[in-house]
Amino acid sequence: MPKLVEKSRLFIAAFGFVLAVVYAIAASRLSVPAFSDPVGPRMFPYALAIALCVASVLLIGEHFVLERRRRGAAPEAADEGDGVTRVAIVALALLTAYYVIFDFLGFLVSTALFLIAFLSFSNRGQWKTNIIVAVLFPLGIYLLLDRLFGARLPAGIFEFG
Amino acid sequence: MEQLTHFIGGFAVALEPINLWYAFLGCVMGTIVGVLPGLGPAAGMALLIPATFGMEPASAIIMLAGLYYGAQYGGSTTSILINTPGEASSVMTTLDGFQMAKAGRAGAALAVAAIGSFIAGTISVILLSLLAVPLSRFALTIGPAEYFALLLFSMASVTSLTGSSLPKAAFAVAIGLIIATVGIDLQSGTSRFTGSVPELQDGVGFIVAAVGLFAVSEVFVTLEQMFAGKTELIGLKGSLWLTRDEWRRARMPILRGSFIGFFKGILPGGGATIATILSYSLEKGLSKEPEKFGTGMIEGVAGPEAANNAAATGAFVPLLALGLPGSASTAILLGAFMIYGVQPGPGLLAKNPELVWGLIDSMYIGNVMLFILNLPLIMLFVRILYVPIGIMMPLILVVAGIGVYSLNESVLELFLALGFGVLGYLMRKLSIPIPPLVLSIVLGGLLEKSFRQSLTISGGDLGILVGSPIAVILLLLSVFVFCIPFIPKRRRNTTEVVAK
């Protein structure tokens, strides 16, 4: 995994160049109204596309400087552990599913389902606690926000929550 | 005399029962955010902002600020008890704080952190009260061209001093500024980069971005750490107070840390974290027993804990006098100002003296509240550490979702926050610093506006950007600060200290 971190600057720079080109093309297609200020809506985005390219060039430069220094030295480590883990992917999938059903099933039902699913993964084996938390937490939040503070939470197809 | 009137008027605002209550709530939440290892002040404020809609601006900002400086108090608790800093600025506290706890002096370590934070917090609010007005007088002479140079200076500093790689920080700034251009261009009325999505007409909401970048990505990383291994929680034993000898050793580091922290806090970039590193290095350098640092020296807790609190308050000087944030947390606070209709910029203090002085004076009271919360009542907050992380993290995700949804009742914004969560997670994995990105999202619009206003005034002549001595000095300073990492010796020293 340290290999990925070592090469990360090249990947980021490549992404930077692609984004800068796409962004500059999109900026060139912006309409300029007849009565605009002297700068207009395009110039700042053009400058940013150039800035992104400069940052990408600096990244490539830094990559080669570090590679020369690194010969014989310990590999560079990431700040936050090595690589994307299964834990993050599962968390992301559960959160995506939660947002998909959020509006449709309403706050109470979708949150209870999300919490049961997430807790059975993050707090494994404690199913009694998990069910209590999954039921009481959304209910408490609902009573506090929806009933007390008047915040609007989605009601969903069951018309509550 | 006018300053004294405003100062007293500020207390009239800060002492209103409703504002006292919100200051207290902010301090309690700040302490909780500080104690929770997976949640920093930036994420905490981003989560809290949607709940403050409908409140008076002064009350809302007093509460948010309470959370911000309160988190600096709470951050030491986990550093001392579980060797995990609650915030980045509490990293140095782990070195000696955890060793003190292992030696049965957890109570003394927590006490010196709370006392140091209180003294530093109070000294720095006094300095803030003294400095804000002269600086804001200078600010009134600033036009759009100078403000543009000032914003550039802030961004150059954050780029240069955050993280270990300047190109990565510069990359983050460029991406943040690009995100800030999404939405209707207020100068020309043109819709830019919205992809015909109506929700993007007003631009990408910075709360949506901040919740994703900080809260969601922090939850992912914290869960990974939880699955990777268990952390050891050291119970609180013994007295929650210092011996006479410990107090004698701690008082000078607290004083020195207060001043280092405050003046580092005023400068943008790296704020509180770098202040703690400077304070720790200074105490180690001045000590007769430098070799004992890292084994449980009370000086190593007292100095950095004073420094991070003072730096948090110092950051209010440019924020309130010039409307200029120097870190992610203060950028979020500035974003909150805009939401409440308070125009940020050099005239902030002159236009809103009641709000600004109400906020400053509430910090005197907030520090007393935090001292009580963090010394006699710290046992209550330590209980939070006993709630399993596996339960706490999904609950934070739910709160984050509610916060984002309640902004505009938009599911699209939930997915946008999720996208920012993934972006923040990948940035952490690739060691790209997040604060420059958030700062650019908040400041991008102001940067472009001041640039275009300058050129409108000059009829398109770029010379206006270097048309005044202040603008020239600020632009030169920006270039200088940007080049700091290229000075080899300095860079090596900083990275070595950070690595240690």
XYZ file of C-alpha atoms in Angstrom:
661
model
C 0.000 0.000 0.000
C 2.811 2.516 0.580
C 3.353 2.232 -3.216
C -0.045 3.878 -3.749
C 0.905 6.786 -1.471
C 4.265 7.141 -3.208
C 2.599 7.383 -6.612
C -0.324 9.432 -5.293
C 1.081 12.749 -6.526
C 1.113 11.520 -10.116
C -2.512 10.322 -9.890
C -3.628 13.582 -8.311
C -1.758 15.617 -10.955
C -3.328 13.586 -13.789
C -6.761 14.191 -12.279
C -5.895 17.876 -11.921
C -4.989 18.259 -15.618
C -8.158 16.501 -16.798
C -10.331 18.585 -14.482
C -8.594 21.820 -15.537
C -9.238 21.099 -19.240
C -12.890 20.102 -18.702
C -13.438 23.140 -16.470
C -11.822 25.544 -18.936
C -13.949 24.172 -21.814
C -17.086 24.544 -19.686
C -16.011 28.121 -18.834
C -15.511 28.965 -22.524
C -19.137 28.012 -23.155
C -20.528 30.414 -20.551
C -22.716 33.140 -21.998
C -21.510 36.706 -21.429
C -24.357 39.177 -21.069
C -24.189 42.425 -23.038
C -23.928 44.502 -19.874
C -21.359 42.815 -17.721
C -18.458 44.104 -15.631
C -15.061 44.467 -17.421
C -13.888 41.041 -16.176
C -16.982 39.012 -17.039
C -17.940 35.556 -15.779
C -15.221 33.625 -17.649
C -11.913 35.150 -16.632
C -11.818 33.956 -13.008
C -12.559 30.323 -14.005
C -9.791 30.525 -16.643
C -7.368 31.733 -13.976
C -8.420 28.853 -11.715
C -7.880 26.299 -14.498
C -4.338 27.667 -14.879
C -3.837 27.575 -11.080
C -4.934 23.927 -11.024
C -2.445 23.114 -13.796
C 0.327 24.887 -11.874
C -0.531 22.897 -8.709
C -0.466 19.692 -10.782
C 2.947 20.565 -12.233
C 4.225 21.256 -8.699
C 2.892 17.841 -7.613
C 4.796 16.093 -10.408
C 7.926 18.032 -9.471
C 7.524 17.068 -5.821
C 7.027 13.419 -6.805
C 10.423 13.283 -8.537
C 12.197 15.224 -5.774
C 10.818 12.829 -3.166
C 11.611 9.767 -5.263
C 15.244 10.849 -5.485
C 15.358 11.448 -1.723
C 13.494 8.230 -0.949
C 16.079 5.867 -2.447
C 17.240 3.771 0.459
C 14.877 5.488 2.924
C 11.706 4.176 4.523
C 8.530 4.287 2.361
C 6.164 7.205 2.850
C 3.065 6.444 4.920
C -0.392 7.955 4.545
C -1.726 10.179 7.317
C -4.799 8.042 7.919
C -3.871 4.363 7.599
C -3.332 2.385 4.451
C -5.706 2.532 1.519
C -9.462 2.337 1.241
C -10.767 -0.365 3.556
C -13.772 -2.673 3.504
C -15.104 -0.813 6.549
C -15.331 2.470 4.627
C -16.970 0.804 1.618
C -19.625 -0.865 3.800
C -20.264 2.421 5.638
C -20.594 4.244 2.320
C -22.997 1.629 0.919
C -25.201 1.765 4.036
C -25.264 5.561 4.006
C -26.150 5.632 0.298
C -28.993 3.180 0.894
C -30.199 5.340 3.798
C -30.360 8.472 1.644
C -32.160 6.564 -1.131
C -34.993 5.500 1.208
C -34.917 8.684 3.358
C -37.599 10.634 1.497
C -39.597 7.589 0.413
C -39.972 5.782 3.748
C -39.807 8.909 5.907
C -37.391 9.855 8.688
C -38.560 7.452 11.404
C -38.680 4.250 9.391
C -35.614 4.906 7.231
C -33.485 5.957 10.211
C -34.521 2.934 12.279
C -33.667 0.611 9.369
C -30.369 2.399 8.739
C -29.375 2.190 12.394
C -30.265 -1.505 12.685
C -28.207 -2.273 9.574
C -25.278 -0.047 10.567
C -25.169 -1.135 14.207
C -25.275 -4.822 13.310
C -22.055 -4.057 11.430
C -20.331 -1.537 13.714
C -21.549 -2.888 17.070
C -21.708 -6.574 16.218
C -23.257 -9.098 18.610
C -25.031 -6.538 20.793
C -28.386 -6.963 19.113
C -30.489 -6.019 22.161
C -28.675 -2.708 22.606
C -28.724 -2.137 18.859
C -32.501 -2.553 18.591
C -33.098 -0.272 21.569
C -30.827 2.434 20.067
C -32.314 2.011 16.567
C -35.845 2.531 17.888
C -35.342 5.108 20.641
C -32.833 7.432 18.934
C -34.970 8.285 15.859
C -38.010 8.606 18.099
C -36.207 10.970 20.459
C -34.856 13.084 17.580
C -38.311 13.148 15.969
C -40.010 14.336 19.155
C -37.297 16.921 19.790
C -36.954 18.373 16.277
C -40.269 17.758 14.547
C -42.616 18.284 17.486
C -40.675 20.702 19.698
C -38.620 22.801 17.261
C -40.926 22.500 14.253
C -38.179 21.278 11.911
C -39.610 19.438 8.936
C -38.462 15.861 8.543
C -39.716 13.711 5.653
C -42.974 11.865 6.465
C -42.643 9.269 3.700
C -45.271 6.816 2.474
C -46.340 5.904 6.007
C -47.225 9.547 6.660
C -45.387 9.792 9.946
C -41.892 10.853 10.900
C -13.631 55.944 25.271
C -15.736 54.676 22.398
C -14.033 51.303 22.780
C -14.959 51.217 26.474
C -18.587 52.009 25.636
C -18.699 49.177 23.114
C -16.946 46.879 25.574
C -19.584 47.552 28.250
C -22.362 47.382 25.645
C -21.049 43.966 24.649
C -21.554 42.709 28.206
C -25.152 43.895 28.035
C -25.591 41.544 25.059
C -23.526 38.688 26.509
C -25.284 38.792 29.892
C -28.799 38.566 28.461
C -30.212 35.351 29.981
C -30.921 33.847 26.554
C -27.347 34.510 25.402
C -25.916 33.134 28.652
C -27.931 29.987 28.017
C -26.690 29.665 24.439
C -23.096 30.341 25.511
C -23.478 27.569 28.090
C -24.980 25.183 25.500
C -22.160 26.009 23.081
C -19.538 25.342 25.779
C -21.154 22.027 26.738
C -21.304 20.938 23.096
C -17.739 22.134 22.551
C -16.550 20.033 25.467
C -18.423 17.005 24.084
C -17.012 17.576 20.586
C -13.575 17.970 22.150
C -13.925 14.745 24.109
C -15.141 12.733 21.086
C -12.072 11.617 19.143
C -13.984 11.315 15.855
C -15.397 14.825 15.766
C -13.544 18.142 15.510
C -14.765 21.702 16.071
C -15.226 22.305 12.322
C -17.537 19.290 12.005
C -19.298 20.182 15.262
C -20.049 23.722 14.068
C -21.180 22.504 10.645
C -23.608 20.109 12.375
C -24.886 22.812 14.713
C -25.479 25.643 12.198
C -28.747 24.258 10.741
C -30.145 24.032 14.282
C -29.509 27.746 14.823
C -31.732 28.980 11.975
C -34.373 31.270 13.345
C -32.223 32.339 16.278
C -30.975 35.891 16.785
C -27.595 36.266 14.995
C -25.830 37.265 18.232
C -27.164 34.227 20.124
C -26.322 31.847 17.284
C -22.783 33.164 16.873
C -22.162 33.175 20.643
C -23.212 29.501 20.756
C -21.109 28.502 17.738
C -18.077 30.334 19.115
C -18.607 28.596 22.478
C -18.464 25.277 20.671
C -15.285 26.340 18.844
C -13.197 27.398 21.826
C -14.893 24.836 24.087
C -13.559 22.065 21.851
C -10.026 23.237 22.660
C -10.707 22.521 26.347
C -12.256 19.098 25.757
C -9.616 17.959 23.263
C -7.080 17.342 26.019
C -9.239 14.774 27.842
C -8.857 11.989 25.276
C -5.198 12.881 24.733
C -4.579 12.246 28.422
C -6.894 9.286 29.041
C -6.733 7.243 25.812
C -3.636 8.624 24.090
C -5.848 9.776 21.196
C -6.099 13.488 20.573
C -9.662 14.770 20.442
C -8.434 17.491 18.042
C -5.311 17.971 15.933
C -4.262 20.743 18.297
C -4.166 18.294 21.219
C -1.584 15.988 19.619
C 1.295 17.411 21.683
C -0.698 16.837 24.883
C -0.608 13.070 24.289
C 3.187 13.003 24.614
C 3.346 13.801 28.318
C -0.342 13.775 29.276
C -0.845 10.070 28.595
C 2.406 9.238 30.397
C 1.206 11.216 33.429
C -2.058 9.237 33.332
C -0.177 5.943 33.189
C 1.800 7.039 36.232
C -1.454 7.618 38.154
C -1.489 11.415 37.687
C -4.381 11.646 35.199
C -6.204 13.975 37.582
C -3.262 16.385 37.712
C -2.845 16.286 33.913
C -6.533 17.070 33.364
C -6.379 19.787 36.032
C -3.349 21.503 34.502
C -4.969 21.312 31.055
C -8.135 22.969 32.387
C -6.269 25.607 34.432
C -3.881 26.337 31.562
C -6.774 26.601 29.122
C -8.642 28.953 31.454
C -5.680 31.271 32.071
C -4.728 31.298 28.377
C -8.337 31.749 27.308
C -8.784 34.733 29.604
C -5.429 36.392 28.755
C -6.131 36.026 25.061
C -9.662 37.471 25.293
C -8.144 40.507 27.039
C -5.586 40.830 24.202
C -8.398 40.371 21.666
C -10.384 43.190 23.320
C -7.336 45.462 23.122
C -6.285 44.634 19.565
C -9.575 44.325 17.705
C -10.375 48.046 17.557
C -6.995 49.427 16.346
C -6.899 46.713 13.702
C -10.454 47.414 12.602
C -9.586 51.147 12.242
C -6.849 50.118 9.854
C -9.398 47.853 8.169
C -11.636 50.803 7.352
C -8.943 52.164 5.016
C -9.124 48.969 2.982
C -10.802 48.942 -0.448
C -11.641 45.984 -2.727
C -8.079 45.787 -4.147
C -6.536 45.609 -0.653
C -9.170 43.109 0.478
C -8.324 40.962 -2.540
C -4.637 41.052 -1.518
C -5.596 40.248 2.083
C -7.628 37.220 0.985
C -4.726 36.064 -1.175
C -2.411 36.416 1.834
C -4.755 34.306 3.966
C -4.922 31.590 1.306
C -1.170 31.645 0.684
C -0.555 31.222 4.428
C -2.972 28.332 4.790
C -1.540 26.685 1.665
C 2.000 27.083 2.851
C 1.577 26.108 6.488
C -1.031 23.321 6.432
C 0.062 19.731 5.938
C 3.466 18.593 4.811
C 3.205 19.193 1.047
C 2.738 22.631 -0.512
C 1.650 21.295 -3.945
C -1.069 19.185 -2.305
C -2.343 22.160 -0.302
C -2.251 24.337 -3.454
C -4.216 21.641 -5.257
C -6.824 21.681 -2.470
C -7.103 25.488 -2.723
C -7.624 25.345 -6.502
C -10.337 22.674 -6.164
C -12.058 24.697 -3.419
C -12.043 27.860 -5.540
C -13.442 25.913 -8.513
C -16.272 24.573 -6.321
C -16.937 28.148 -5.174
C -17.575 29.274 -8.771
C -20.610 26.962 -9.093
C -23.901 28.898 -9.077
C -25.195 32.208 -10.364
C -22.455 34.782 -10.930
C -23.724 37.791 -9.019
C -21.825 40.323 -11.120
C -23.167 39.262 -14.520
C -26.185 37.111 -13.648
C -24.789 34.173 -15.646
C -25.444 30.681 -14.302
C -22.092 28.887 -14.024
C -21.343 25.134 -13.883
C -24.742 24.210 -12.428
C -25.532 21.523 -15.023
C -29.092 22.907 -15.079
C -29.655 21.586 -11.545
C -31.895 24.151 -9.805
C -30.482 23.327 -6.343
C -27.039 24.464 -7.517
C -28.175 27.942 -8.609
C -27.259 29.327 -5.190
C -23.925 27.519 -5.311
C -22.639 24.583 -3.282
C -23.640 25.266 0.308
C -20.579 25.405 2.514
C -22.439 23.601 5.322
C -23.125 20.700 2.961
C -19.433 20.668 2.034
C -18.221 21.022 5.630
C -20.526 18.291 6.985
C -19.321 15.911 4.271
C -15.645 16.813 4.408
C -15.386 16.807 8.172
C -18.221 14.852 9.840
C -18.855 12.066 7.297
C -15.221 11.435 6.413
C -14.193 11.575 10.086
C -16.782 8.913 10.900
C -15.400 6.656 8.164
C -11.837 7.024 9.388
C -12.793 6.625 13.069
C -14.671 3.399 12.261
C -11.620 2.087 10.414
C -9.471 2.837 13.440
C -12.003 1.099 15.686
C -11.929 -2.051 13.550
C -8.135 -1.905 13.349
C -7.557 -2.127 17.094
C -8.774 -1.243 20.512
C -7.741 1.785 22.498
C -6.897 1.630 26.159
C -8.943 3.850 28.462
C -7.159 4.823 31.651
C -9.529 5.391 34.555
C -9.399 8.573 36.595
C -7.659 8.023 39.881
C -6.485 10.355 42.605
C -7.158 14.017 43.142
C -8.258 16.333 40.337
C -5.852 19.021 41.474
C -2.190 19.926 41.358
C 0.413 19.626 44.080
C 2.263 22.807 45.052
C 5.340 21.642 43.138
C 3.319 20.827 40.010
C 1.732 24.279 40.037
C 5.158 25.913 40.438
C 6.417 24.014 37.382
C 3.295 24.644 35.288
C 2.642 28.375 35.756
C 5.396 29.791 33.503
C 4.746 27.353 30.632
C 1.073 28.396 30.831
C 1.994 32.084 30.549
C 4.490 31.528 27.736
C 2.036 29.225 25.914
C -0.686 31.880 26.197
C 1.364 34.519 24.378
C 2.857 32.153 21.770
C -0.598 30.747 21.068
C -2.324 34.105 20.812
C 0.141 35.627 18.360
C 0.357 32.445 16.295
C -3.430 32.352 16.264
C -3.585 35.820 14.710
C -1.524 34.652 11.736
C -3.466 32.538 9.265
C -2.482 28.934 8.613
C -1.792 26.061 10.973
C -3.078 28.150 13.921
C -3.544 26.141 17.064
C -1.620 23.009 16.068
C 1.588 24.822 15.152
C 1.247 26.961 18.310
C 1.282 23.798 20.451
C 4.354 22.480 18.637
C 6.157 25.802 19.194
C 5.163 25.865 22.863
C 6.247 22.255 23.454
C 9.588 22.839 21.717
C 10.153 26.005 23.756
C 9.415 24.299 27.083
C 11.675 21.408 26.172
C 14.415 23.854 25.177
C 14.110 25.857 28.402
C 13.900 22.821 30.691
C 16.819 21.644 32.784
C 15.705 18.081 32.103
C 14.773 18.049 28.381
C 15.417 14.306 28.178
C 12.459 13.698 30.518
C 9.975 15.229 28.038
C 7.726 12.465 26.750
C 7.810 10.606 30.045
C 5.143 12.613 31.877
C 6.432 16.176 32.349
C 3.680 18.547 33.460
C 5.331 21.405 31.501
C 4.665 19.427 28.306
C 0.935 19.465 29.041
C 0.650 22.977 30.503
C 2.349 24.889 27.647
C 0.618 23.304 24.622
C -2.800 23.268 26.308
C -2.493 26.997 27.044
C -1.198 27.601 23.513
C -4.074 25.871 21.692
C -6.695 27.815 23.626
C -4.935 31.123 23.137
C -4.530 30.399 19.416
C -8.245 29.662 19.063
C -8.995 33.080 20.563
C -6.203 34.796 18.605
C -7.837 33.612 15.388
C -10.787 35.874 16.255
C -8.623 38.997 15.813
C -8.374 38.856 11.981
C -11.843 37.288 11.778
C -13.600 40.094 13.654
C -11.390 43.042 12.678
C -10.826 42.190 9.018
C -13.460 39.536 8.274
C -10.610 37.189 7.469
C -10.604 33.557 8.624
C -7.297 31.741 8.938
C -8.468 28.162 9.442
C -11.272 25.769 8.549
C -13.083 26.365 11.851
C -12.995 30.153 11.586
C -13.979 29.893 7.894
C -17.101 28.014 8.991
C -17.772 30.692 11.593
C -17.451 33.344 8.861
C -19.816 31.325 6.670
C -22.276 31.353 9.580
C -21.960 35.158 9.774
C -23.031 35.338 6.120
C -25.997 33.045 6.739
C -27.221 35.360 9.500
C -26.958 38.322 7.144
C -23.822 39.770 8.729
C -21.591 41.083 5.940
C -18.037 39.836 6.469
C -15.107 42.007 5.476
C -13.024 44.831 6.838
C -16.046 46.762 8.142
C -17.421 43.921 10.281
C -16.568 45.476 13.647
C -17.553 49.011 12.609
C -20.919 47.929 11.190
C -21.882 45.418 13.873
C -20.245 46.561 17.131
C -22.979 45.072 19.322
C -22.698 41.654 17.778
C -18.899 41.598 17.742
C -18.484 42.960 21.283
C -21.302 40.729 22.520
C -19.329 37.800 21.137
C -15.996 38.943 22.608
C -17.510 39.575 26.042
C -19.357 36.249 25.987
C -15.931 34.629 25.716
C -14.938 35.965 29.155
C -18.021 34.278 30.586
C -17.599 31.184 28.398
C -14.107 30.610 29.754
C -15.427 30.574 33.335
C -18.171 28.138 32.290
C -15.648 25.902 30.562
C -13.355 25.924 33.568
C -16.220 24.621 35.719
C -17.305 22.115 33.068
C -13.782 20.818 32.611
C -12.600 20.516 36.171
C -15.275 19.550 38.705
C -17.605 18.154 36.034
C -15.117 16.465 33.743
C -16.137 13.047 35.161
C -19.519 13.472 33.467
C -17.935 14.087 30.084
C -15.479 11.242 30.487
C -18.527 8.929 30.607
C -19.031 9.711 26.893
C -15.831 7.818 26.215
C -17.529 4.681 27.571
C -20.193 4.810 24.838
C -18.904 2.374 22.209
C -17.604 4.093 19.060
C -19.606 1.567 17.018
C -22.813 3.092 18.420
C -21.684 6.717 18.447
C -20.584 6.896 14.801
C -23.882 5.941 13.077
C -25.686 8.357 15.401
C -23.348 11.155 14.223
C -24.171 10.185 10.623
C -27.900 10.483 11.358
C -27.419 13.909 12.971
C -25.310 14.987 9.974
C -28.065 13.847 7.599
C -30.747 15.747 9.521
C -28.568 18.875 9.535
C -28.076 18.825 5.775
C -31.680 17.886 4.975
C -33.101 20.624 7.191
C -31.270 23.299 5.167
C -33.540 23.054 2.098
C -35.363 19.737 2.563
C -33.356 18.458 -0.368
C -32.311 14.828 -0.801
C -29.902 15.966 -3.530
C -27.945 17.896 -0.904
C -27.730 14.705 1.183
C -26.012 13.007 -1.735
C -23.856 16.070 -2.272
C -22.750 15.865 1.381
C -22.056 12.163 0.870
C -19.950 13.051 -2.203
C -17.981 15.522 -0.096
C -17.634 12.805 2.556
C -16.025 10.506 -0.015
C -13.832 13.381 -1.251
C -12.728 14.148 2.324
C -12.030 10.469 2.987
C -9.902 10.153 -0.170
C -8.081 13.387 0.689
C -7.197 11.976 4.103
C -5.947 8.783 2.472
C -3.844 10.753 0.001
C -2.609 13.179 2.693
C -4.183 16.204 0.976
C -5.067 18.745 3.681
C -8.791 19.505 3.994
C -8.685 22.985 5.695
C -7.400 24.829 2.552
C -10.270 23.312 0.559
C -12.949 24.479 2.998
C -11.349 27.887 3.361
C -11.371 28.322 -0.426
C -15.007 27.263 -0.723
C -15.962 29.959 1.820
C -13.593 32.657 0.558
C -13.775 31.920 -3.195
C -16.833 34.083 -3.802
C -15.359 36.983 -1.805
C -12.033 36.676 -3.632
C -13.643 36.871 -7.068
C -15.997 39.648 -5.976
C -13.200 41.858 -4.616
C -11.113 41.194 -7.757
C -13.941 42.170 -10.086
C -15.031 45.149 -7.993
C -11.447 46.453 -8.155
C -11.375 46.134 -11.927
C -14.809 47.719 -12.267
C -13.532 50.718 -10.278
C -10.405 50.971 -12.453
C -12.265 50.355 -15.706
C -10.382 47.097 -16.335
C -6.885 48.346 -15.426
C -5.032 45.601 -13.488
C -2.729 48.270 -12.048
C -5.290 48.932 -9.300
C -4.281 45.643 -7.655
C -0.859 47.149 -6.906
C -2.112 50.698 -6.636
C -1.664 51.200 -2.892
C 1.208 50.480 -0.484
C -1.021 48.188 1.644
C -1.953 46.069 -1.399
C 1.692 45.842 -2.509
C 2.888 44.831 0.965
C 0.164 42.207 1.285
C 0.896 40.773 -2.161
C 4.626 40.625 -1.385
C 3.850 38.947 1.943
C 1.663 36.416 0.107
C 4.531 35.554 -2.243
C 6.924 35.311 0.719
C 4.619 33.061 2.766
C 3.957 30.873 -0.269
C 7.709 30.403 -0.727
C 8.437 29.451 2.914
C 8.300 25.690 2.236
C 10.912 26.110 -0.496
C 13.410 27.375 2.065
C 15.119 24.014 2.706
C 16.347 24.385 6.309
C 13.112 25.766 7.695
C 11.099 23.098 5.945
C 13.246 20.283 7.289
C 12.936 21.561 10.849
C 9.150 21.936 10.668
C 8.544 18.514 9.162
C 10.853 16.952 11.722
C 9.007 18.565 14.605
C 5.627 17.560 13.159
C 6.847 14.028 12.525
C 8.047 13.713 16.102
